[in-house]
Amino acid sequence: MSKENTIAKIKSSQYDEVMKKIYFTDEEVEKQKERYVKILDLFCSLYDSERDIRFFSAPGRTEVCGNHTDHNRGKVMAAAVNLDAVAAAGKNDENTVRVKSAEYDKVDVVDLADLTPHADEFGKSQGLIRGVCAGFKNRGYNVGGFDAATMTQVISGSGLSSSAAFEVLVGTVMNYLYNDGKVSAVEIAQIAQYAENVFFNKPCGLMDQMACSVGSFVKIDFKDTENPVIEPVDFDFASCGHRLCIVDTRANHADLTDEYAAIRLEMEKAASCFGKSALRDVDESEFASNLAMVREKAGDRCLLRGIHFYGENNRVERAVNALENKDFEGFKSVITESGFSSYMYNQNVFSAKQPLSQPVSVALAVSDYILRGKGAWRVHGGGFAGTIQAFVPENLLREYKDAMENLFGEGACYVLNIRPLGGTEIC
């Protein structure tokens, strides 16, 4: 298919229905069509364009409740958002995957004959691509070569899971090009986590990938990580009179992997006091009856992080129940309570290595000043640096956005929608 024909396909109205599910307004759909043409231009500048070129999208995600619970097989509430990563992709017959991201100079090249982890690819997108391909092969699915050009709105460090969106995007391309779309969203999320753990060398949980892959507003119970229980949450967020804001404090968290990893390890250390590998295997009442023992064997911070884990699991259930009962005031109360628990018990609002730098603390303090008794606010995602989340009444949105961008710069406050679709083929 010629480039001109592909552009005509993008600009036609036949894909407006699916694009509106992702981008929400007619105006935004038209803007996105221009973005898709730019991605096509990038593809055609790099690869042979006389072939079937298809377009795929994977969303960023927001963690609504359940901070640092997934890696100990806990519960989370999460949602896909309308900022996404998009790929133009076409098959090749070279048993090679090539991916060029508009945001980076290098074309990542992976030879599918070698799907083993490479230490020199840890922390690099090339490792994620290799890992996703390995995950498909390990599960018995088809793997084949393709060329792709990508462009993302899910900014790295924004707390919206740019790496998970990229992993899910690569998995979605492989799913539709070589597996007729038969690989489930849950399996793609599991493959993406495997890629990040083994080929990227980051000990993440499964929540980010699951929210990006599945889409919508969901509760996820990770008690059985091979078969997580995913339940949609029946709530029309557009009707509540609030907007979801993610504030990027624009602090560097590149050197904080050890602090993220310590949360999981310390929760597991608390669980080991009971002969278990994860806190989900320890009954909450048994944990509560043995606080002194846990403190003696594992230490204070392990104990506090354990208390946070059980509290968050309960808050996820309370938050879901509040939304399904149309009790948005109760929901906001739970979300703010979650934030205080992360600050006091999980202790992931600022780095102990950099105590004089506390941008997330500042964002939370100003949110408290503006939103107390009116909205909700909490640390978002991994913490230590990065982002916060806030539910802001529409009549306070301008004041709140101005305050955050006065502190952290223009564009630091994202006002988002909840996207009903996860990783998907567009056209």
Short mmCIF file of C-alpha atoms in Angstrom, two decimals:
data_model
loop_
_atom_site.label_atom_id
_atom_site.label_comp_id
_atom_site.label_asym_id
_atom_site.label_seq_id
_atom_site.Cartn_x
_atom_site.Cartn_y
_atom_site.Cartn_z
CA MET A 1 0.00 0.00 0.00
CA SER A 2 1.42 3.42 -0.92
CA LYS A 3 2.10 6.12 1.61
CA GLU A 4 -0.67 8.22 0.10
CA ASN A 5 -3.18 5.39 0.45
CA THR A 6 -2.16 4.84 4.07
CA ILE A 7 -2.61 8.54 4.81
CA ALA A 8 -6.04 8.41 3.22
CA LYS A 9 -6.88 5.44 5.44
CA ILE A 10 -5.82 7.35 8.55
CA LYS A 11 -7.74 10.47 7.63
CA SER A 12 -10.92 8.67 6.63
CA SER A 13 -13.86 8.61 9.03
CA GLN A 14 -14.02 4.80 9.18
CA TYR A 15 -11.77 4.69 12.26
CA ASP A 16 -13.33 7.63 14.09
CA GLU A 17 -15.38 5.41 16.40
CA VAL A 18 -12.39 3.57 17.87
CA MET A 19 -10.29 6.73 17.95
CA LYS A 20 -13.00 8.58 19.86
CA LYS A 21 -12.93 5.85 22.52
CA ILE A 22 -9.25 6.67 22.98
CA TYR A 23 -9.13 10.44 22.44
CA PHE A 24 -12.70 11.40 23.47
CA THR A 25 -13.48 14.52 21.43
CA ASP A 26 -13.85 15.14 17.71
CA GLU A 27 -11.28 17.91 17.94
CA GLU A 28 -8.73 15.63 19.61
CA VAL A 29 -9.38 12.84 17.08
CA GLU A 30 -8.48 15.23 14.25
CA LYS A 31 -5.30 16.28 16.06
CA GLN A 32 -4.37 12.64 16.55
CA LYS A 33 -4.80 11.89 12.85
CA GLU A 34 -2.12 14.49 12.15
CA ARG A 35 0.08 12.83 14.77
CA TYR A 36 -0.45 9.46 13.07
CA VAL A 37 0.67 10.97 9.75
CA LYS A 38 3.87 12.18 11.43
CA ILE A 39 4.50 8.65 12.72
CA LEU A 40 3.92 7.32 9.21
CA ASP A 41 6.41 9.87 7.84
CA LEU A 42 8.98 8.60 10.32
CA PHE A 43 8.29 5.00 9.32
CA CYS A 44 8.64 5.77 5.62
CA SER A 45 11.90 7.64 6.17
CA LEU A 46 13.46 4.53 7.73
CA TYR A 47 11.93 1.45 6.14
CA ASP A 48 10.44 0.06 2.95
CA SER A 49 6.95 1.58 2.94
CA GLU A 50 5.46 -0.49 0.10
CA ARG A 51 3.73 -2.94 2.42
CA ASP A 52 0.78 -3.17 4.74
CA ILE A 53 1.37 -0.64 7.53
CA ARG A 54 -0.86 -0.91 10.59
CA PHE A 55 -1.31 1.36 13.61
CA PHE A 56 -1.40 0.36 17.28
CA SER A 57 -1.91 2.22 20.56
CA ALA A 58 -1.15 1.49 24.20
CA PRO A 59 -2.18 3.84 27.04
CA GLY A 60 -0.39 5.21 30.03
CA ARG A 61 -1.91 4.35 33.37
CA THR A 62 -2.79 5.95 36.65
CA GLU A 63 -2.66 4.13 39.96
CA VAL A 64 -5.85 5.19 41.71
CA CYS A 65 -5.37 3.28 44.98
CA GLY A 66 -3.12 0.49 46.20
CA ASN A 67 0.35 2.00 46.45
CA HIS A 68 3.13 -0.64 46.38
CA THR A 69 0.85 -3.61 46.99
CA ASP A 70 1.05 -5.49 43.69
CA HIS A 71 4.55 -6.89 44.22
CA ASN A 72 3.39 -8.62 47.40
CA ARG A 73 0.33 -9.98 45.56
CA GLY A 74 -2.06 -7.39 46.95
CA LYS A 75 -4.94 -5.38 45.49
CA VAL A 76 -4.92 -2.23 43.39
CA MET A 77 -7.35 0.06 41.66
CA ALA A 78 -5.93 1.47 38.44
CA ALA A 79 -7.08 3.06 35.22
CA ALA A 80 -5.85 3.57 31.68
CA VAL A 81 -5.57 7.23 30.63
CA ASN A 82 -5.88 9.05 27.34
CA LEU A 83 -2.15 9.73 26.91
CA ASP A 84 -0.75 6.93 24.76
CA ALA A 85 2.14 5.47 22.81
CA VAL A 86 1.41 4.78 19.14
CA ALA A 87 3.25 2.59 16.61
CA ALA A 88 3.14 2.33 12.84
CA ALA A 89 4.35 -1.19 12.09
CA GLY A 90 4.72 -3.65 9.24
CA LYS A 91 6.00 -7.19 8.95
CA ASN A 92 9.42 -8.03 7.53
CA ASP A 93 10.85 -11.41 6.52
CA GLU A 94 14.25 -10.92 8.17
CA ASN A 95 13.54 -12.46 11.63
CA THR A 96 14.49 -9.08 13.06
CA VAL A 97 12.57 -6.45 15.02
CA ARG A 98 13.48 -2.81 14.48
CA VAL A 99 11.87 -0.05 16.51
CA LYS A 100 12.59 3.65 16.09
CA SER A 101 11.08 5.94 18.73
CA ALA A 102 10.59 9.54 17.65
CA GLU A 103 11.91 10.64 21.03
CA TYR A 104 15.32 8.94 20.60
CA ASP A 105 18.00 8.92 17.89
CA LYS A 106 18.80 5.21 17.89
CA VAL A 107 16.93 2.46 16.03
CA ASP A 108 16.64 -0.51 18.42
CA VAL A 109 17.40 -3.76 16.60
CA VAL A 110 16.69 -7.23 18.00
CA ASP A 111 17.69 -10.46 16.25
CA LEU A 112 14.95 -12.96 17.06
CA ALA A 113 17.47 -15.79 16.89
CA ASP A 114 18.83 -14.52 20.22
CA LEU A 115 16.14 -14.06 22.85
CA THR A 116 18.33 -14.29 25.95
CA PRO A 117 18.88 -11.41 28.40
CA HIS A 118 21.82 -9.12 27.61
CA ALA A 119 23.37 -7.33 30.59
CA ASP A 120 24.39 -4.40 28.37
CA GLU A 121 20.69 -3.87 27.53
CA PHE A 122 19.57 -3.53 31.16
CA GLY A 123 17.75 -0.23 31.51
CA LYS A 124 17.39 0.16 27.74
CA SER A 125 14.40 -0.10 25.41
CA GLN A 126 16.25 -2.70 23.34
CA GLY A 127 16.13 -5.02 26.35
CA LEU A 128 12.37 -4.48 26.71
CA ILE A 129 11.79 -5.38 23.05
CA ARG A 130 13.92 -8.52 23.32
CA GLY A 131 12.16 -9.47 26.54
CA VAL A 132 8.66 -9.08 25.09
CA CYS A 133 9.61 -11.23 22.09
CA ALA A 134 11.11 -13.83 24.42
CA GLY A 135 7.94 -13.81 26.52
CA PHE A 136 5.80 -14.55 23.46
CA LYS A 137 8.10 -17.38 22.39
CA ASN A 138 8.28 -18.88 25.90
CA ARG A 139 4.47 -19.06 26.01
CA GLY A 140 4.28 -20.85 22.67
CA TYR A 141 3.03 -17.92 20.60
CA ASN A 142 4.23 -16.91 17.16
CA VAL A 143 7.15 -14.50 16.92
CA GLY A 144 8.22 -12.75 13.73
CA GLY A 145 10.11 -9.78 12.41
CA PHE A 146 8.63 -6.33 12.04
CA ASP A 147 9.68 -2.73 11.60
CA ALA A 148 8.05 0.00 13.64
CA ALA A 149 8.11 3.73 14.28
CA THR A 150 6.69 4.96 17.56
CA MET A 151 5.71 8.21 19.19
CA THR A 152 4.58 8.64 22.78
CA GLN A 153 2.65 11.14 24.86
CA VAL A 154 3.43 9.10 27.99
CA ILE A 155 6.42 11.13 29.06
CA SER A 156 9.24 9.30 30.80
CA GLY A 157 9.25 10.13 34.51
CA SER A 158 5.65 11.37 34.44
CA GLY A 159 4.45 8.56 36.69
CA LEU A 160 2.10 7.32 33.97
CA SER A 161 4.25 4.25 33.23
CA SER A 162 6.00 5.06 29.99
CA SER A 163 7.98 1.81 30.11
CA ALA A 164 4.84 -0.30 30.65
CA ALA A 165 3.07 1.52 27.81
CA PHE A 166 6.04 0.79 25.52
CA GLU A 167 6.17 -2.88 26.53
CA VAL A 168 2.44 -3.29 26.00
CA LEU A 169 2.72 -1.48 22.65
CA VAL A 170 5.42 -3.90 21.43
CA GLY A 171 3.35 -6.82 22.72
CA THR A 172 0.24 -5.49 20.98
CA VAL A 173 2.11 -5.21 17.67
CA MET A 174 3.39 -8.80 17.96
CA ASN A 175 -0.07 -9.98 19.00
CA TYR A 176 -1.88 -8.56 15.97
CA LEU A 177 0.83 -9.01 13.32
CA TYR A 178 1.61 -12.64 14.12
CA ASN A 179 -1.06 -14.02 16.47
CA ASP A 180 -4.32 -12.64 15.05
CA GLY A 181 -4.94 -10.75 18.30
CA LYS A 182 -5.60 -13.98 20.24
CA VAL A 183 -3.15 -13.28 23.10
CA SER A 184 -5.18 -11.91 26.00
CA ALA A 185 -4.58 -8.51 27.56
CA VAL A 186 -3.69 -10.27 30.83
CA GLU A 187 -1.02 -12.39 29.15
CA ILE A 188 0.45 -9.39 27.36
CA ALA A 189 0.74 -7.66 30.74
CA GLN A 190 2.48 -10.70 32.22
CA ILE A 191 4.87 -10.85 29.25
CA ALA A 192 5.59 -7.14 29.68
CA GLN A 193 6.39 -7.59 33.38
CA TYR A 194 8.68 -10.51 32.54
CA ALA A 195 10.52 -8.31 30.02
CA GLU A 196 10.99 -5.54 32.57
CA ASN A 197 12.08 -7.89 35.38
CA VAL A 198 14.45 -10.14 33.41
CA PHE A 199 15.60 -8.15 30.36
CA PHE A 200 15.45 -4.58 31.76
CA ASN A 201 16.55 -5.63 35.27
CA LYS A 202 13.88 -3.68 37.13
CA PRO A 203 12.00 -5.54 39.90
CA CYS A 204 8.58 -4.07 39.15
CA GLY A 205 5.22 -5.54 40.07
CA LEU A 206 2.44 -6.25 37.57
CA MET A 207 0.07 -3.36 38.16
CA ASP A 208 1.51 -0.92 35.60
CA GLN A 209 1.48 -3.41 32.76
CA MET A 210 -1.95 -4.74 33.66
CA ALA A 211 -3.59 -1.31 33.71
CA CYS A 212 -1.97 -0.34 30.39
CA SER A 213 -2.91 -3.63 28.74
CA VAL A 214 -6.47 -4.08 30.04
CA GLY A 215 -7.75 -0.49 30.01
CA SER A 216 -10.64 1.29 31.76
CA PHE A 217 -11.16 1.65 35.53
CA VAL A 218 -10.31 -1.69 37.13
CA LYS A 219 -9.71 -3.42 40.43
CA ILE A 220 -6.98 -6.03 40.18
CA ASP A 221 -6.35 -8.71 42.80
CA PHE A 222 -2.89 -10.22 42.39
CA LYS A 223 -3.26 -13.02 44.94
CA ASP A 224 -2.65 -15.49 42.11
CA THR A 225 -0.27 -13.64 39.81
CA GLU A 226 -0.72 -16.23 37.06
CA ASN A 227 -4.47 -15.63 37.13
CA PRO A 228 -5.11 -12.14 38.52
CA VAL A 229 -8.73 -11.29 39.17
CA ILE A 230 -9.68 -8.22 37.15
CA GLU A 231 -12.98 -6.51 37.87
CA PRO A 232 -14.27 -3.40 36.07
CA VAL A 233 -15.45 -0.64 38.37
CA ASP A 234 -18.95 0.61 37.58
CA PHE A 235 -18.54 4.36 37.82
CA ASP A 236 -19.00 7.20 35.36
CA PHE A 237 -16.11 9.48 36.31
CA ALA A 238 -17.28 12.21 33.94
CA SER A 239 -20.38 12.69 36.11
CA CYS A 240 -18.66 13.40 39.44
CA GLY A 241 -17.79 17.07 38.94
CA HIS A 242 -14.06 16.48 39.43
CA ARG A 243 -11.04 16.13 37.17
CA LEU A 244 -8.15 13.72 37.54
CA CYS A 245 -4.83 15.56 37.69
CA ILE A 246 -1.35 14.07 37.63
CA VAL A 247 1.33 16.53 38.70
CA ASP A 248 4.87 15.91 37.48
CA THR A 249 7.30 17.44 39.95
CA ARG A 250 10.04 16.96 37.33
CA ALA A 251 12.50 15.51 39.79
CA ASN A 252 15.00 12.94 38.59
CA HIS A 253 14.30 9.44 39.90
CA ALA A 254 16.74 7.59 37.65
CA ASP A 255 19.01 6.62 40.55
CA LEU A 256 16.28 5.44 42.91
CA THR A 257 15.84 1.84 41.73
CA ASP A 258 17.33 0.53 44.97
CA GLU A 259 14.80 2.50 47.02
CA TYR A 260 11.89 1.15 44.97
CA ALA A 261 13.26 -2.37 45.28
CA ALA A 262 13.70 -1.99 49.06
CA ILE A 263 9.94 -1.61 49.55
CA ARG A 264 9.25 -5.01 48.02
CA LEU A 265 12.19 -6.63 49.79
CA GLU A 266 11.22 -5.22 53.18
CA MET A 267 7.60 -6.31 52.83
CA GLU A 268 8.90 -9.77 51.91
CA LYS A 269 11.23 -9.67 54.91
CA ALA A 270 8.22 -8.97 57.13
CA ALA A 271 6.42 -11.91 55.53
CA SER A 272 9.44 -14.16 56.13
CA CYS A 273 8.89 -13.73 59.87
CA PHE A 274 5.91 -16.02 59.36
CA GLY A 275 7.66 -18.39 56.97
CA LYS A 276 5.99 -16.84 53.93
CA SER A 277 7.39 -15.22 50.78
CA ALA A 278 4.81 -12.42 50.43
CA LEU A 279 2.58 -10.53 52.84
CA ARG A 280 -0.56 -11.68 51.01
CA ASP A 281 0.12 -15.16 52.42
CA VAL A 282 0.09 -13.84 56.00
CA ASP A 283 -3.33 -13.29 57.54
CA GLU A 284 -3.76 -9.67 58.63
CA SER A 285 -4.96 -10.68 62.11
CA GLU A 286 -1.89 -12.89 62.58
CA PHE A 287 0.36 -10.02 61.50
CA ALA A 288 -1.42 -7.61 63.86
CA SER A 289 -1.04 -10.04 66.76
CA ASN A 290 2.72 -10.30 66.26
CA LEU A 291 3.88 -6.73 65.71
CA ALA A 292 6.60 -6.96 68.36
CA MET A 293 7.98 -10.13 66.80
CA VAL A 294 8.08 -8.57 63.33
CA ARG A 295 9.77 -5.47 64.73
CA GLU A 296 12.40 -7.56 66.50
CA LYS A 297 13.14 -9.83 63.52
CA ALA A 298 12.72 -7.46 60.59
CA GLY A 299 13.06 -3.94 61.98
CA ASP A 300 10.91 -0.83 62.24
CA ARG A 301 10.59 0.11 58.59
CA CYS A 302 9.67 -3.42 57.52
CA LEU A 303 6.95 -3.39 60.17
CA LEU A 304 5.62 -0.01 59.02
CA ARG A 305 5.60 -1.07 55.39
CA GLY A 306 3.70 -4.20 56.36
CA ILE A 307 1.08 -2.09 58.15
CA HIS A 308 0.79 0.00 54.98
CA PHE A 309 0.27 -3.12 52.85
CA TYR A 310 -2.73 -4.37 54.83
CA GLY A 311 -4.23 -0.90 55.08
CA GLU A 312 -3.95 -0.38 51.32
CA ASN A 313 -5.60 -3.70 50.52
CA ASN A 314 -8.54 -2.68 52.66
CA ARG A 315 -8.64 0.81 51.15
CA VAL A 316 -8.86 -0.59 47.62
CA GLU A 317 -12.02 -2.46 48.58
CA ARG A 318 -13.43 0.61 50.31
CA ALA A 319 -12.64 2.84 47.32
CA VAL A 320 -14.31 0.43 44.88
CA ASN A 321 -17.38 0.12 47.10
CA ALA A 322 -17.63 3.89 47.42
CA LEU A 323 -17.56 4.40 43.65
CA GLU A 324 -20.04 1.62 42.94
CA ASN A 325 -22.39 3.17 45.53
CA LYS A 326 -21.92 6.59 43.86
CA ASP A 327 -20.34 7.89 47.08
CA PHE A 328 -17.64 10.10 45.62
CA GLU A 329 -17.09 11.96 48.89
CA GLY A 330 -16.33 8.65 50.59
CA PHE A 331 -14.02 7.71 47.71
CA LYS A 332 -12.06 10.94 48.10
CA SER A 333 -11.65 10.31 51.81
CA VAL A 334 -10.16 6.87 51.11
CA ILE A 335 -7.76 8.27 48.50
CA THR A 336 -6.43 10.94 50.85
CA GLU A 337 -6.07 8.34 53.61
CA SER A 338 -4.05 6.22 51.18
CA GLY A 339 -1.73 9.16 50.61
CA PHE A 340 -1.09 9.67 54.30
CA SER A 341 -0.30 5.97 54.69
CA SER A 342 2.25 6.13 51.87
CA TYR A 343 3.85 9.16 53.53
CA MET A 344 3.95 7.86 57.11
CA TYR A 345 4.23 4.09 56.82
CA ASN A 346 5.44 3.15 53.34
CA GLN A 347 7.77 6.16 53.38
CA ASN A 348 8.10 6.64 49.63
CA VAL A 349 7.41 10.36 49.32
CA PHE A 350 11.06 11.47 49.38
CA SER A 351 14.42 9.75 49.23
CA ALA A 352 16.28 9.13 52.47
CA LYS A 353 19.46 9.67 50.42
CA GLN A 354 18.38 13.20 49.44
CA PRO A 355 16.40 14.55 52.41
CA LEU A 356 16.77 18.21 51.40
CA SER A 357 15.08 17.58 48.05
CA GLN A 358 11.35 16.96 48.58
CA PRO A 359 9.38 18.08 45.51
CA VAL A 360 6.67 15.45 46.01
CA SER A 361 6.23 16.61 49.62
CA VAL A 362 5.84 20.18 48.38
CA ALA A 363 3.21 19.15 45.83
CA LEU A 364 1.27 17.27 48.50
CA ALA A 365 1.48 20.18 50.94
CA VAL A 366 0.11 22.68 48.41
CA SER A 367 -2.58 20.18 47.39
CA ASP A 368 -3.60 19.92 51.03
CA TYR A 369 -3.82 23.71 51.25
CA ILE A 370 -6.04 24.04 48.16
CA LEU A 371 -8.08 20.83 48.32
CA ARG A 372 -8.61 20.03 51.99
CA GLY A 373 -12.28 19.24 52.54
CA LYS A 374 -12.92 19.55 48.79
CA GLY A 375 -10.74 17.13 46.83
CA ALA A 376 -8.25 14.30 47.31
CA TRP A 377 -4.50 13.93 46.83
CA ARG A 378 -1.79 11.28 47.21
CA VAL A 379 1.63 10.22 45.99
CA HIS A 380 1.37 8.45 42.65
CA GLY A 381 3.24 5.36 41.51
CA GLY A 382 6.67 4.45 42.81
CA GLY A 383 7.23 7.67 44.71
CA PHE A 384 10.45 9.23 46.09
CA ALA A 385 10.42 11.64 43.14
CA GLY A 386 8.06 11.94 40.19
CA THR A 387 4.36 12.57 40.52
CA ILE A 388 1.29 13.00 42.67
CA GLN A 389 -2.36 12.38 41.84
CA ALA A 390 -5.26 14.64 42.72
CA PHE A 391 -9.02 14.62 42.27
CA VAL A 392 -9.88 18.29 41.84
CA PRO A 393 -13.37 19.88 41.84
CA GLU A 394 -13.94 21.54 38.49
CA ASN A 395 -14.41 24.95 40.12
CA LEU A 396 -10.90 24.67 41.61
CA LEU A 397 -9.18 23.25 38.54
CA ARG A 398 -7.73 26.51 37.27
CA GLU A 399 -6.46 27.52 40.72
CA TYR A 400 -4.95 24.09 41.28
CA LYS A 401 -3.32 23.83 37.85
CA ASP A 402 -1.88 27.33 38.12
CA ALA A 403 -0.45 26.61 41.57
CA MET A 404 1.22 23.38 40.46
CA GLU A 405 2.65 24.85 37.28
CA ASN A 406 3.90 27.89 39.18
CA LEU A 407 5.89 25.44 41.33
CA PHE A 408 7.00 22.89 38.74
CA GLY A 409 6.75 24.61 35.37
CA GLU A 410 4.33 24.94 32.49
CA GLY A 411 2.73 21.66 31.50
CA ALA A 412 3.52 19.94 34.80
CA CYS A 413 -0.16 19.34 35.61
CA TYR A 414 -1.87 16.81 33.35
CA VAL A 415 -5.68 16.91 33.27
CA LEU A 416 -6.70 13.44 32.14
CA ASN A 417 -9.55 11.20 31.01
CA ILE A 418 -10.01 7.50 31.77
CA ARG A 419 -9.57 5.43 28.58
CA PRO A 420 -11.83 2.38 28.11
CA LEU A 421 -9.40 0.51 25.83
CA GLY A 422 -6.03 -0.99 26.67
CA GLY A 423 -3.49 -2.03 24.05
CA THR A 424 -5.30 -2.15 20.72
CA GLU A 425 -4.99 -2.06 16.95
CA ILE A 426 -6.38 1.16 15.49
CA CYS A 427 -6.32 0.54 11.75
#
